[in-house]
mmCIF file of C-alpha atoms in Angstrom:
data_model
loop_
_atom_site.group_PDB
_atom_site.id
_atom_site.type_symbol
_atom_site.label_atom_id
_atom_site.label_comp_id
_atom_site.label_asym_id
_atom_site.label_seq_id
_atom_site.Cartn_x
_atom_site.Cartn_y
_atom_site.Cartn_z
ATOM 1 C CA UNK Q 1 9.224 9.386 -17.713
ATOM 2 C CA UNK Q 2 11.568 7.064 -15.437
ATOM 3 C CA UNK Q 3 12.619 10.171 -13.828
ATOM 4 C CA UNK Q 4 9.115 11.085 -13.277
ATOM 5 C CA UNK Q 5 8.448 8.359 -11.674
ATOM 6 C CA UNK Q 6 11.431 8.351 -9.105
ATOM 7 C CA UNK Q 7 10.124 11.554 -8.537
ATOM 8 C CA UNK Q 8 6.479 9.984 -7.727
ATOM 9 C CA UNK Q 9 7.924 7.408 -5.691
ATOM 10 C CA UNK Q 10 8.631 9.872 -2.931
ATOM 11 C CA UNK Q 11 4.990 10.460 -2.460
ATOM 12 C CA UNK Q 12 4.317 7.049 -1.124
ATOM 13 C CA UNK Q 13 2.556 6.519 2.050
ATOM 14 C CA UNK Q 14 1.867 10.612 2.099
ATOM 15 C CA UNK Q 15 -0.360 11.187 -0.022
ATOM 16 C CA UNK Q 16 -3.261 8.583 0.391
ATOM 17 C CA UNK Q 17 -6.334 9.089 -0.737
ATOM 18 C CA UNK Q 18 -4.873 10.749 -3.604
ATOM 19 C CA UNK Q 19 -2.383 9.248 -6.169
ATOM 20 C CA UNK Q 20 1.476 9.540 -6.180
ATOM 21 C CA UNK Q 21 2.505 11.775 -9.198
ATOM 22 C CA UNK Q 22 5.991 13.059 -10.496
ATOM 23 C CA UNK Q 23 6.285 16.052 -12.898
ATOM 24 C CA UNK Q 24 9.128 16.610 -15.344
ATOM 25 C CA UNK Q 25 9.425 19.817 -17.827
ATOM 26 C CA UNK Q 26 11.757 19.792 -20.514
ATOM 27 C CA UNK Q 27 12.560 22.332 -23.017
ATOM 28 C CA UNK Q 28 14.624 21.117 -25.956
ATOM 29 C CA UNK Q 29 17.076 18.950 -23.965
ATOM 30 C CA UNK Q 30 17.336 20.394 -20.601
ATOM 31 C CA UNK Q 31 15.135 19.922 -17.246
ATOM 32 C CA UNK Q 32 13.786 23.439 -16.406
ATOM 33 C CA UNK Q 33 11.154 22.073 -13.740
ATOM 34 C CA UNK Q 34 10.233 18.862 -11.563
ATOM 35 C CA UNK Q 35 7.822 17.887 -9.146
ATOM 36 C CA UNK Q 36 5.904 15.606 -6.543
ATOM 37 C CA UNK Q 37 2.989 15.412 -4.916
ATOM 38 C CA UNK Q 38 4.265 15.608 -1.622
ATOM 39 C CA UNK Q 39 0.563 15.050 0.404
ATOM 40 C CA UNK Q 40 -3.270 15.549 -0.012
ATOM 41 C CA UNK Q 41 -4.111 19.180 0.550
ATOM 42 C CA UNK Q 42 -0.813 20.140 -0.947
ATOM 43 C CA UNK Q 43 0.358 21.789 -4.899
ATOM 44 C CA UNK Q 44 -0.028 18.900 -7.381
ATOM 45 C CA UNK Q 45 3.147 17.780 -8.914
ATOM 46 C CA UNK Q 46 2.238 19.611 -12.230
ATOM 47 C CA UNK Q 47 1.991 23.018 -10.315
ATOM 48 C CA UNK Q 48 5.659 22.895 -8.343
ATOM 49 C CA UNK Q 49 7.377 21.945 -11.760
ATOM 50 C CA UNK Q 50 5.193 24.886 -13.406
ATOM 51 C CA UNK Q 51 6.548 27.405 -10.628
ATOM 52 C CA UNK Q 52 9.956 25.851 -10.991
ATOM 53 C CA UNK Q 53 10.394 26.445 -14.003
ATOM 54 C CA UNK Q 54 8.629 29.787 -14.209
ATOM 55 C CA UNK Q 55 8.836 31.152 -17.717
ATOM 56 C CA UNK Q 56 10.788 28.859 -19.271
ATOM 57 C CA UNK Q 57 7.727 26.512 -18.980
ATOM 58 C CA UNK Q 58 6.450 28.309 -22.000
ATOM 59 C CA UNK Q 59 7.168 26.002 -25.012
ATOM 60 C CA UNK Q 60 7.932 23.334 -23.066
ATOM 61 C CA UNK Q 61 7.023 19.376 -22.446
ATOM 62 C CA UNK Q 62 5.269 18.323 -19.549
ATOM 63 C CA UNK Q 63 5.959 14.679 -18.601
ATOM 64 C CA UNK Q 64 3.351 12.843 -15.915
ATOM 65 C CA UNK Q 65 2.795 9.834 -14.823
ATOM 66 C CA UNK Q 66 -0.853 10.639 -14.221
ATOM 67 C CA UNK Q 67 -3.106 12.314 -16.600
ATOM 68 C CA UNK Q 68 -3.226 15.865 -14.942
ATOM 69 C CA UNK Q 69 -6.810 16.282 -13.120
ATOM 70 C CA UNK Q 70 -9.488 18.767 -14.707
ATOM 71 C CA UNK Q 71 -11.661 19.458 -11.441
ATOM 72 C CA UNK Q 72 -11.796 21.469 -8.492
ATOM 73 C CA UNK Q 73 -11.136 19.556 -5.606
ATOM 74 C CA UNK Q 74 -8.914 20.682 -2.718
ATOM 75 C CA UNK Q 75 -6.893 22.640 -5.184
ATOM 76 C CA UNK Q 76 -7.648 23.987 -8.380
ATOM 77 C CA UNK Q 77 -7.319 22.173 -11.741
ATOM 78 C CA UNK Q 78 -4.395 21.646 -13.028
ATOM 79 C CA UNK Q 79 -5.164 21.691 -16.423
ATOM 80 C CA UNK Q 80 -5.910 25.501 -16.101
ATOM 81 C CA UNK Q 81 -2.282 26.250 -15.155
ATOM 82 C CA UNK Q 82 -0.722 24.116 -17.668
ATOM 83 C CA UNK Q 83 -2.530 26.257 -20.341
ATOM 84 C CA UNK Q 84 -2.059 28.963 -18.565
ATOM 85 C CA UNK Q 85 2.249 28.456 -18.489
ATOM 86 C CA UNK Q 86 2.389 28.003 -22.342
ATOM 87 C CA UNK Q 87 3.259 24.001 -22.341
ATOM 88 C CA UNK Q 88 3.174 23.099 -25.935
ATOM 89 C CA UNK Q 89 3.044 19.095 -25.309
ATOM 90 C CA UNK Q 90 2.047 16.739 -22.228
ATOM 91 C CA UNK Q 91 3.345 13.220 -22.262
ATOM 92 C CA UNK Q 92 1.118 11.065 -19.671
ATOM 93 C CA UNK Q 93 2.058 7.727 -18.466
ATOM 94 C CA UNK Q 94 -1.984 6.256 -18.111
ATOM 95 C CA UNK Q 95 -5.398 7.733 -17.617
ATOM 96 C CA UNK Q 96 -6.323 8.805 -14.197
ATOM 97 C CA UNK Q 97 -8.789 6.037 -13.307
ATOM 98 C CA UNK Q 98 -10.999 8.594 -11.326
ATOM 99 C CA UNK Q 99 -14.409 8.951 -12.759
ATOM 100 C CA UNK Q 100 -14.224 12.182 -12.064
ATOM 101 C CA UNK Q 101 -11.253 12.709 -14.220
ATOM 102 C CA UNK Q 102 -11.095 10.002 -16.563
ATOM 103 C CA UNK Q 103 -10.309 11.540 -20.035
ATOM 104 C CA UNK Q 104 -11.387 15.097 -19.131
ATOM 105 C CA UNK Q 105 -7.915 16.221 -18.407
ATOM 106 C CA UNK Q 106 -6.485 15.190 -21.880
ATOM 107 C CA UNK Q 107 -9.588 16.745 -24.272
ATOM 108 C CA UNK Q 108 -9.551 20.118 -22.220
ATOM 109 C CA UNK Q 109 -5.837 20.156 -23.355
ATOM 110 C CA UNK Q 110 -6.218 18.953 -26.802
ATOM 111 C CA UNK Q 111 -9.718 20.926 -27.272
ATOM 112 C CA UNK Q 112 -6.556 23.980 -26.736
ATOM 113 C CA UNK Q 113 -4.700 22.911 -29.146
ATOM 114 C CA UNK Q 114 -2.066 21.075 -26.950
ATOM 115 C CA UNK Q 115 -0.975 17.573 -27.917
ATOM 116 C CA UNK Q 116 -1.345 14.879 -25.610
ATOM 117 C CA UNK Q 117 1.004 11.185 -25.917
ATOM 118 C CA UNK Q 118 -0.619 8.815 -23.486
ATOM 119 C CA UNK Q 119 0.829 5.353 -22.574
ATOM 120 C CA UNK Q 120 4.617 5.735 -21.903
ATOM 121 C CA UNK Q 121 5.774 3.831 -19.266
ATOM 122 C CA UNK Q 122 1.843 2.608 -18.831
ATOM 123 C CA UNK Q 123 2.378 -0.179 -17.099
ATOM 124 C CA UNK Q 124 4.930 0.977 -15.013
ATOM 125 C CA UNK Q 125 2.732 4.087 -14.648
ATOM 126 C CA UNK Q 126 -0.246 1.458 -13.463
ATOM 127 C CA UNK Q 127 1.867 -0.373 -11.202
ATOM 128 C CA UNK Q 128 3.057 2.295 -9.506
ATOM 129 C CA UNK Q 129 -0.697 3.221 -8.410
ATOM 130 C CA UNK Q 130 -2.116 0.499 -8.112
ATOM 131 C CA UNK Q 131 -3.887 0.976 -4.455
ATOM 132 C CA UNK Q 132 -5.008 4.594 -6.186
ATOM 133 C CA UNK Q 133 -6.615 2.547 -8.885
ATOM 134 C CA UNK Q 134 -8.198 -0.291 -7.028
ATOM 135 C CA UNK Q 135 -9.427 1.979 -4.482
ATOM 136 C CA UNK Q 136 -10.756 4.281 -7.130
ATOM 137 C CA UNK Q 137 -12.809 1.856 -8.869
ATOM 138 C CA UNK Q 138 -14.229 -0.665 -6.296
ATOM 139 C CA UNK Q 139 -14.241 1.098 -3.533
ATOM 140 C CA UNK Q 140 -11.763 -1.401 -1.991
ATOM 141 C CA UNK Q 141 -8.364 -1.041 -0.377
ATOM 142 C CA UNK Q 142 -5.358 -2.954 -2.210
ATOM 143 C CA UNK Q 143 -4.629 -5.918 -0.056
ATOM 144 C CA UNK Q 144 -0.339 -6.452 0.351
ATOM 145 C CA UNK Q 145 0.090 -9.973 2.008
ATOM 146 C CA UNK Q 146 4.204 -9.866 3.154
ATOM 147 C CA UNK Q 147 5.626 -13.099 4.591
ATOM 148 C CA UNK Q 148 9.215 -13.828 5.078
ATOM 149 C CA UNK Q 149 10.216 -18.050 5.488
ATOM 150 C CA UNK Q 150 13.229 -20.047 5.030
ATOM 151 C CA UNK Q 151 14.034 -21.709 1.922
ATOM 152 C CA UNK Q 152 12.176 -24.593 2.423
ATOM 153 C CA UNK Q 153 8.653 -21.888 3.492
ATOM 154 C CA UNK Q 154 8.632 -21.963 7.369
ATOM 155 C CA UNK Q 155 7.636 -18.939 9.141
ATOM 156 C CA UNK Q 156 8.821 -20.178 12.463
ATOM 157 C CA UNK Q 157 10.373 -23.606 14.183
ATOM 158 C CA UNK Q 158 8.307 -26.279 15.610
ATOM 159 C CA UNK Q 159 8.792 -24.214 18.792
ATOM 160 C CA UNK Q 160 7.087 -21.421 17.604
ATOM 161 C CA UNK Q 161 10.875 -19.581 17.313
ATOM 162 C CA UNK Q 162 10.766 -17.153 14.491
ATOM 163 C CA UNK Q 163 13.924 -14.603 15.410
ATOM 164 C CA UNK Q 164 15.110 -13.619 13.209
ATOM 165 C CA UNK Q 165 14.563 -15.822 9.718
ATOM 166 C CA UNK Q 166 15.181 -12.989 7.658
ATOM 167 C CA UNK Q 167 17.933 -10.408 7.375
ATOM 168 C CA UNK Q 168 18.081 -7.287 8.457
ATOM 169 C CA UNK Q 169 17.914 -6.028 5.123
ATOM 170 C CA UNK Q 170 14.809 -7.707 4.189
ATOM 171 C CA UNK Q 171 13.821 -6.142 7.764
ATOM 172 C CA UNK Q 172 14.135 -2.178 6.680
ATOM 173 C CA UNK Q 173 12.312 -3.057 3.251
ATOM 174 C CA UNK Q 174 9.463 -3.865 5.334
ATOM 175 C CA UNK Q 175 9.614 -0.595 7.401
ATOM 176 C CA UNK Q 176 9.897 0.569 3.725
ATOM 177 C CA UNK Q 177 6.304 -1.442 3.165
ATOM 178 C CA UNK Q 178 5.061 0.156 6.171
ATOM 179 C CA UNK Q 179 5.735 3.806 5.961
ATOM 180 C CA UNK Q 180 3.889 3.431 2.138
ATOM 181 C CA UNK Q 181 0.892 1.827 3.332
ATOM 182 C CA UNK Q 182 -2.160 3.374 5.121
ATOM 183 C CA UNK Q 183 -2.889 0.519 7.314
ATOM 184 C CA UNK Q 184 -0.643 -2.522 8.345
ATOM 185 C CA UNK Q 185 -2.661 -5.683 9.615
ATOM 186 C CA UNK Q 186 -1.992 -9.176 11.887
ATOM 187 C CA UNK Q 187 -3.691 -11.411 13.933
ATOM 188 C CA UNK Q 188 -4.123 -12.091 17.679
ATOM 189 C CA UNK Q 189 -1.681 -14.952 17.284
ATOM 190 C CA UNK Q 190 1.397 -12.765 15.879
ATOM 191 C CA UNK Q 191 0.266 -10.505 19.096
ATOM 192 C CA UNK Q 192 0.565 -13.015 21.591
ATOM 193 C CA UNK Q 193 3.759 -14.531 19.978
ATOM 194 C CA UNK Q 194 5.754 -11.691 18.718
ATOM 195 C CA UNK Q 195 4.546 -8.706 20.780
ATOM 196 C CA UNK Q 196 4.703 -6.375 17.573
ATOM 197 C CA UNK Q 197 5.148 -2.616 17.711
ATOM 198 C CA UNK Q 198 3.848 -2.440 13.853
ATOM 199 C CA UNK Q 199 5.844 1.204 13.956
ATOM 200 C CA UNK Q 200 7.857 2.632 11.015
ATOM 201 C CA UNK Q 201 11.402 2.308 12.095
ATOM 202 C CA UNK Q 202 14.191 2.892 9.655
ATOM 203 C CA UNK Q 203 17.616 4.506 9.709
ATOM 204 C CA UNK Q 204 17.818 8.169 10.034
ATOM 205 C CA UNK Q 205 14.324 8.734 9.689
ATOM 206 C CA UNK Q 206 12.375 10.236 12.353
ATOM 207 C CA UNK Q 207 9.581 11.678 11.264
ATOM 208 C CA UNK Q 208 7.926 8.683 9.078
ATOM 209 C CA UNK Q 209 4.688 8.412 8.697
ATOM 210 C CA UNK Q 210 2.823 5.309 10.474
ATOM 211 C CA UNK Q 211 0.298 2.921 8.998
ATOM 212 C CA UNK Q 212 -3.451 2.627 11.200
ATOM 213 C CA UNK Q 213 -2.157 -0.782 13.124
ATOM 214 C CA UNK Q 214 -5.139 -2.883 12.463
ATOM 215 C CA UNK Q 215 -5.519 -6.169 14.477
ATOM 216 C CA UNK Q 216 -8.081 -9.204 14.393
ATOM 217 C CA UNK Q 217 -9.140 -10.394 17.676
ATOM 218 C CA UNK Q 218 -12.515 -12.048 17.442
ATOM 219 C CA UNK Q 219 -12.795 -12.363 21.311
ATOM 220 C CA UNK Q 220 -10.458 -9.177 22.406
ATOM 221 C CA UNK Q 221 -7.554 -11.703 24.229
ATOM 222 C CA UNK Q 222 -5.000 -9.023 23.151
ATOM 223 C CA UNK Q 223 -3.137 -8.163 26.732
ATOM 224 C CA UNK Q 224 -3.115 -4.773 28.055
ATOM 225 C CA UNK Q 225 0.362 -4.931 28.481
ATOM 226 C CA UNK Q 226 1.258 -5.522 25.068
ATOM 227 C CA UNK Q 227 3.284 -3.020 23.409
ATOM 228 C CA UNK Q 228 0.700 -2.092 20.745
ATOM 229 C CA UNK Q 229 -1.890 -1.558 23.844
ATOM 230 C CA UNK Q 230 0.784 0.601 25.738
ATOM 231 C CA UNK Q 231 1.460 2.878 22.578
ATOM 232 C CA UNK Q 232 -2.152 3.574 21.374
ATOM 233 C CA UNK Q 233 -1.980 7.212 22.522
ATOM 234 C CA UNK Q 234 0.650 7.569 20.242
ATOM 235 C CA UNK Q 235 -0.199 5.564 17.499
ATOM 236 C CA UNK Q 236 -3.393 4.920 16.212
ATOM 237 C CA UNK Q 237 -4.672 1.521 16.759
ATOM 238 C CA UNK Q 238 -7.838 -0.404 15.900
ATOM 239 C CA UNK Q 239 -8.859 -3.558 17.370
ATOM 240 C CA UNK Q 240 -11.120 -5.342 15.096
ATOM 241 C CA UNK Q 241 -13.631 -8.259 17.459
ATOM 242 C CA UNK Q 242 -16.581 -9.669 17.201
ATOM 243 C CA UNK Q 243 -20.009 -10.050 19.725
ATOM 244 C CA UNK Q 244 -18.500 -12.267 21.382
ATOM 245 C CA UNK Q 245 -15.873 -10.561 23.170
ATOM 246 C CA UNK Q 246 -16.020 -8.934 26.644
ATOM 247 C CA UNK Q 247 -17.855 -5.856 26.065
ATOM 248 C CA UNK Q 248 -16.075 -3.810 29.522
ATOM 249 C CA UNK Q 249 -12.517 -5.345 28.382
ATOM 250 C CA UNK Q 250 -13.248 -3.627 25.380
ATOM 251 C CA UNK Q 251 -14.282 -0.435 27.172
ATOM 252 C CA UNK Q 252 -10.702 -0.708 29.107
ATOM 253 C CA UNK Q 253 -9.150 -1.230 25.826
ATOM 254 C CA UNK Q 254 -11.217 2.207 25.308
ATOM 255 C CA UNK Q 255 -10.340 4.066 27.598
ATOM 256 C CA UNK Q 256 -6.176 2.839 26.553
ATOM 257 C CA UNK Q 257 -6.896 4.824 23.590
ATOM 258 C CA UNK Q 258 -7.624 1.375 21.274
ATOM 259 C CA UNK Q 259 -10.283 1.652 19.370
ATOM 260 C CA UNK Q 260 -12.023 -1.081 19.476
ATOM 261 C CA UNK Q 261 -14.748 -1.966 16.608
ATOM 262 C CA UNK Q 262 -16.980 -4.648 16.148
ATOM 263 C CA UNK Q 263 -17.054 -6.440 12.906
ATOM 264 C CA UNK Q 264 -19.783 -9.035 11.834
ATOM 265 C CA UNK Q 265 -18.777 -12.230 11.912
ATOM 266 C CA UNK Q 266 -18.000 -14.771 9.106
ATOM 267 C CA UNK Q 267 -20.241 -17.377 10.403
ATOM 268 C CA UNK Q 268 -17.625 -19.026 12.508
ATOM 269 C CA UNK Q 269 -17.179 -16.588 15.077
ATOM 270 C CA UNK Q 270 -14.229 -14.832 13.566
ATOM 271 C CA UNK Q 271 -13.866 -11.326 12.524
ATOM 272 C CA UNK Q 272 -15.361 -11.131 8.647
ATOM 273 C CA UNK Q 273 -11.746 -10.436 6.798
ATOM 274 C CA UNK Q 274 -14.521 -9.014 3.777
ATOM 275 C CA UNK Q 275 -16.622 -6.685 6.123
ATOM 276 C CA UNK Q 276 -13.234 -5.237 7.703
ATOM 277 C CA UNK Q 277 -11.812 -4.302 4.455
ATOM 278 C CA UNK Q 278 -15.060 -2.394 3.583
ATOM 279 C CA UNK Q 279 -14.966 -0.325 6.680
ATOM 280 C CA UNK Q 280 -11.225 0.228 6.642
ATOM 281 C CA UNK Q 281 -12.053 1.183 2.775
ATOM 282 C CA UNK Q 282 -15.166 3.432 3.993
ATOM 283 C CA UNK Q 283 -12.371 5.593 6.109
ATOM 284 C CA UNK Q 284 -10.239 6.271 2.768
ATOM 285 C CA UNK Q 285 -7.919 3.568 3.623
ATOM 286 C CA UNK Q 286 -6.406 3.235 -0.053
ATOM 287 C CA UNK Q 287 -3.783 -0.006 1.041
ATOM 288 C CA UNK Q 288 -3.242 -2.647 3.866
ATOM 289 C CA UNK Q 289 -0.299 -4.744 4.674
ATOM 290 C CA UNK Q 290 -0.474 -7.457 5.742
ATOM 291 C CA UNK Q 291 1.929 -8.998 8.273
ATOM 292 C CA UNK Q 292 0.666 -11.084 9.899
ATOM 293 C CA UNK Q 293 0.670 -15.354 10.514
ATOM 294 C CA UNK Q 294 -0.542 -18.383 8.620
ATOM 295 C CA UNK Q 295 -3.886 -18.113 9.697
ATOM 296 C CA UNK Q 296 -4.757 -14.355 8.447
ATOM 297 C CA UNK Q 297 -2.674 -15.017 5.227
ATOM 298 C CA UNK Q 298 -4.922 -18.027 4.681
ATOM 299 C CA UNK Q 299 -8.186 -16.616 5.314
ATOM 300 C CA UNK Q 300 -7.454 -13.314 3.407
ATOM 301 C CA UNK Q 301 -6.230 -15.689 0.363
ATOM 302 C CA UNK Q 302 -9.591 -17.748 0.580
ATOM 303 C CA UNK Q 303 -11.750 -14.576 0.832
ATOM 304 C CA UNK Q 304 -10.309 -13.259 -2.616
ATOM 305 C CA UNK Q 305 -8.930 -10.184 -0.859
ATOM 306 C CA UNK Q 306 -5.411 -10.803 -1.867
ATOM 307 C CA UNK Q 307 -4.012 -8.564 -4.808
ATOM 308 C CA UNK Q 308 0.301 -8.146 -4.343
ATOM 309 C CA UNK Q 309 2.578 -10.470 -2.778
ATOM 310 C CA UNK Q 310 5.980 -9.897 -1.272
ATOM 311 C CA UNK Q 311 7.360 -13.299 -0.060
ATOM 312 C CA UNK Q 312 11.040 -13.238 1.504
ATOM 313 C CA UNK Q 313 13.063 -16.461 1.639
ATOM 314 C CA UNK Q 314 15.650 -16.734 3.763
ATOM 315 C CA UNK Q 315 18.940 -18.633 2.937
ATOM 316 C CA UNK Q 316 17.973 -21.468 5.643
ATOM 317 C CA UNK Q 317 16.485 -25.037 5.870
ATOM 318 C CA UNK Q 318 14.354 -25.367 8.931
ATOM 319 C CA UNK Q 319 12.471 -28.296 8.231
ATOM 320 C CA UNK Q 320 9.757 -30.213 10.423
ATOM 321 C CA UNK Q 321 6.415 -30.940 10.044
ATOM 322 C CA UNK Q 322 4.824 -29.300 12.762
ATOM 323 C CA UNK Q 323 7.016 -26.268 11.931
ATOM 324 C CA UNK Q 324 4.326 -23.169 11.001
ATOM 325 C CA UNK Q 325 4.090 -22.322 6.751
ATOM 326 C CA UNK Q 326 3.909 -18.966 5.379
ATOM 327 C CA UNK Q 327 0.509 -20.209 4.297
ATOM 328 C CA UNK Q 328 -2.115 -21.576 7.059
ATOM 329 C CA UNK Q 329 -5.725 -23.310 6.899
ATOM 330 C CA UNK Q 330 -6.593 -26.698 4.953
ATOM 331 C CA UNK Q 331 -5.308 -25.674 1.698
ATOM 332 C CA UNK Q 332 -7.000 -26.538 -1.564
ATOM 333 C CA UNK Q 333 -7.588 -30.461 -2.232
ATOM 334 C CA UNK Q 334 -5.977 -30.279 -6.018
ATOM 335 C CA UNK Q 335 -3.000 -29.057 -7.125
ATOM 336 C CA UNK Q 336 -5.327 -27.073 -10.334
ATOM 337 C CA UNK Q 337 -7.277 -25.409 -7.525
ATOM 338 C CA UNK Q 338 -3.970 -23.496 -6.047
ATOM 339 C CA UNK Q 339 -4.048 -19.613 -6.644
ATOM 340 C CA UNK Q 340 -2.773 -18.710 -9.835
ATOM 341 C CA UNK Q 341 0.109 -15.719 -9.457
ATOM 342 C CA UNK Q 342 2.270 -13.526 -11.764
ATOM 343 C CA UNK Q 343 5.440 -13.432 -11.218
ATOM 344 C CA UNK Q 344 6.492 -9.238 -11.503
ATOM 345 C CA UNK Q 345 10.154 -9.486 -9.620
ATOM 346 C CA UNK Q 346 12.425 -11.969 -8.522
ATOM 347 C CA UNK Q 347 15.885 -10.112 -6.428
ATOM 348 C CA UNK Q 348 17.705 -9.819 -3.824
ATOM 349 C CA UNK Q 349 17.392 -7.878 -0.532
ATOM 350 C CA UNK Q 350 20.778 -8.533 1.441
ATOM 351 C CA UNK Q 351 21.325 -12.283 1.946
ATOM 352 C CA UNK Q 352 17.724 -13.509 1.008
ATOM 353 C CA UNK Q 353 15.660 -13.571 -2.003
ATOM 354 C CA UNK Q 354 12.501 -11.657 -2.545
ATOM 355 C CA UNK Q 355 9.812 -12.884 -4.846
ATOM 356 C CA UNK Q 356 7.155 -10.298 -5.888
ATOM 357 C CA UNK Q 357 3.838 -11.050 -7.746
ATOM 358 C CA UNK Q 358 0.220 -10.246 -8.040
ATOM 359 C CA UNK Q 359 -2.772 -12.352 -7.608
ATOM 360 C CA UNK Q 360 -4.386 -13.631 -10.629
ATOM 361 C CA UNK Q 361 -8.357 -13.744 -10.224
ATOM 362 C CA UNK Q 362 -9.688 -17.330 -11.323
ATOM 363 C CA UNK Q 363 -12.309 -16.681 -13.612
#
């Protein structure tokens, strides 16, 4: 099952809005067949390990991550060719969340007479999908907020100097974040400061697939010479504003290939974090990083949209209080009011230390 899920793992960022599944057969104690999904459209995991392993398949175990589906969707199911290849036993890591599968999979195969072990490796298994999951069941996208601060949480100097506070390892894990996510998200502010690109750029790797570059820009002051502007014919690029901006700069922004849609506003004449993540959901948006400043981390935090963190700590003291925190706005008044996290992973990437948790919803 661990191998199964290496094998999943490659998947990641290609195969949105379906999940990432690996596919392992064993007979006695060798590998005859393995598999990924490689992208939507594409064989399912189950059927490139089946014609991998051809006839040897027949007697064999099938190991998923994924309960294997039992519809007809843009392929056919999968449960058909398992039966059909003579797999005596399927080990699956969780349920598929889909109410379309939920379930089904596993009694077609035992209603044949093939045994079916579900909950290796679950939550590993659950981890592993958990934008597929989310997405599946609410309808929302799973919300990634990524910050990266010195030791003592700055994002930035009292100058508003942030290059570089963490390493350039910590750097290619977040192309890493990038090329898995289907949209990556900041503010105006980080646009002005930092003049982001928001492109997958990592080592040997040339063909990556890029996030939707989503940012929010209640009144459309993003420049047109900025280099997210200049590439939008290349990459896609949303600009998410409000009523209140300048309805012709947002034809120019147009007519740059930007496109530019209006959100409703939260009551304070910003960009409704809430109403964004619905329409980014309604296109099949499964996950959205977020990379952006301490005011879009706040507000995304206070809106309950939240669900993974990744925060990066550099090995540096920068000190000040006017110097910028990974976390912006007023802040709760008590300390029993802060948001509640578990703690998944603490390591380290290169020089700095990378803390990894998931939001806990307050009951």
């Amino acid at each position: 099952m661990r191998l199964d899920l290496r094998l999943a793992r490659k998947g990641m960022g290609r195969t949105s809005p379906n999940p990432v599944v690996g596919a392992v057969i064993v007979k006695g104690k060798t590998i005859v067949g393995r598999g990924y999904h490689h992208r939507a459209g594409k064989p399912h995991a189950e059927i490139l390990a089946l014609r991998q392993a051809g006839k040897r398949a027949q007697g064999a175990t099938l190991y998923l991550n994924l309960e294997p589906c039992d519809h007809v969707g843009r392929t056919p199911p999968c449960t058909r060719a398992i039966l059909q290849a003579g797999i005596k036993r399927v080990v699956a890591g969780m349920k598929d969340p889909n109410p379309l599968v939920s379930g089904r999979g596993i009694r077609r195969l035992r209603k044949a007479g093939v045994p079916v072990d579900v909950g290796i490796l679950r939550e590993e298994c659950q981890q592993l999908n958990a934008p597929f999951c989310k997405f599946i069941t609410t309808q929302k996208p799973f919300v990634i907020l990524k910050a990266a601060a010195s030791l003592d949480g700055k994002v930035a100097t009292r100058s508003g100097d942030s290059r570089w506070i963490s390493s350039e390892a910590s750097r290619n894990y977040a192309h890493r974040l990038r090329r898995e996510a289907d949209a990556v998200m900041v503010g105006i502010g980080t646009v002005l400061k930092d003049n982001p690109l928001l492109t997958v750029r990592l080592p040997g790797e040339t063909r990556a697939p890029h996030p939707l570059r989503v940012i929010v820009d209640s009144r459309l002051r993003i420049p047109f010479h900025s280099q997210l502007v200049q590439t939008a014919g290349k990459y896609p690029t949303l600009v998410a504003t409000t009523r209140a901006a300048s309805s012709s700069k947002g034809q120019r922004l147009a007519a740059a290939r930007v496109e530019v849609r209006v959100i409703k506003s939260d009551g304070q004449g910003r960009v409704s974090l809430k109403v964004l993540m619905e329409e980014l959901a309604r296109r099949g948006l499964m996950s959205v990083l977020l990379e952006g400043g301490p005011t879009l981390n706040a507000g995304a935090l206070k809106e309950g949209l939240v669900d993974h963190l990744l925060f990066f700590f550099a090995p540096k003291v920068v000190g000040g209080e006017r110097a910028p925190a990974m976390i912006g706005g007023e802040g709760v008044l008590r300390v029993q009011e802060a948001q509640p996290v578990r703690i998944l992973k603490v390591r380290r990437i290169g020089p700095d230390i990378l803390i990894e948790g998931t939001v806990r919803r307050r009951e």
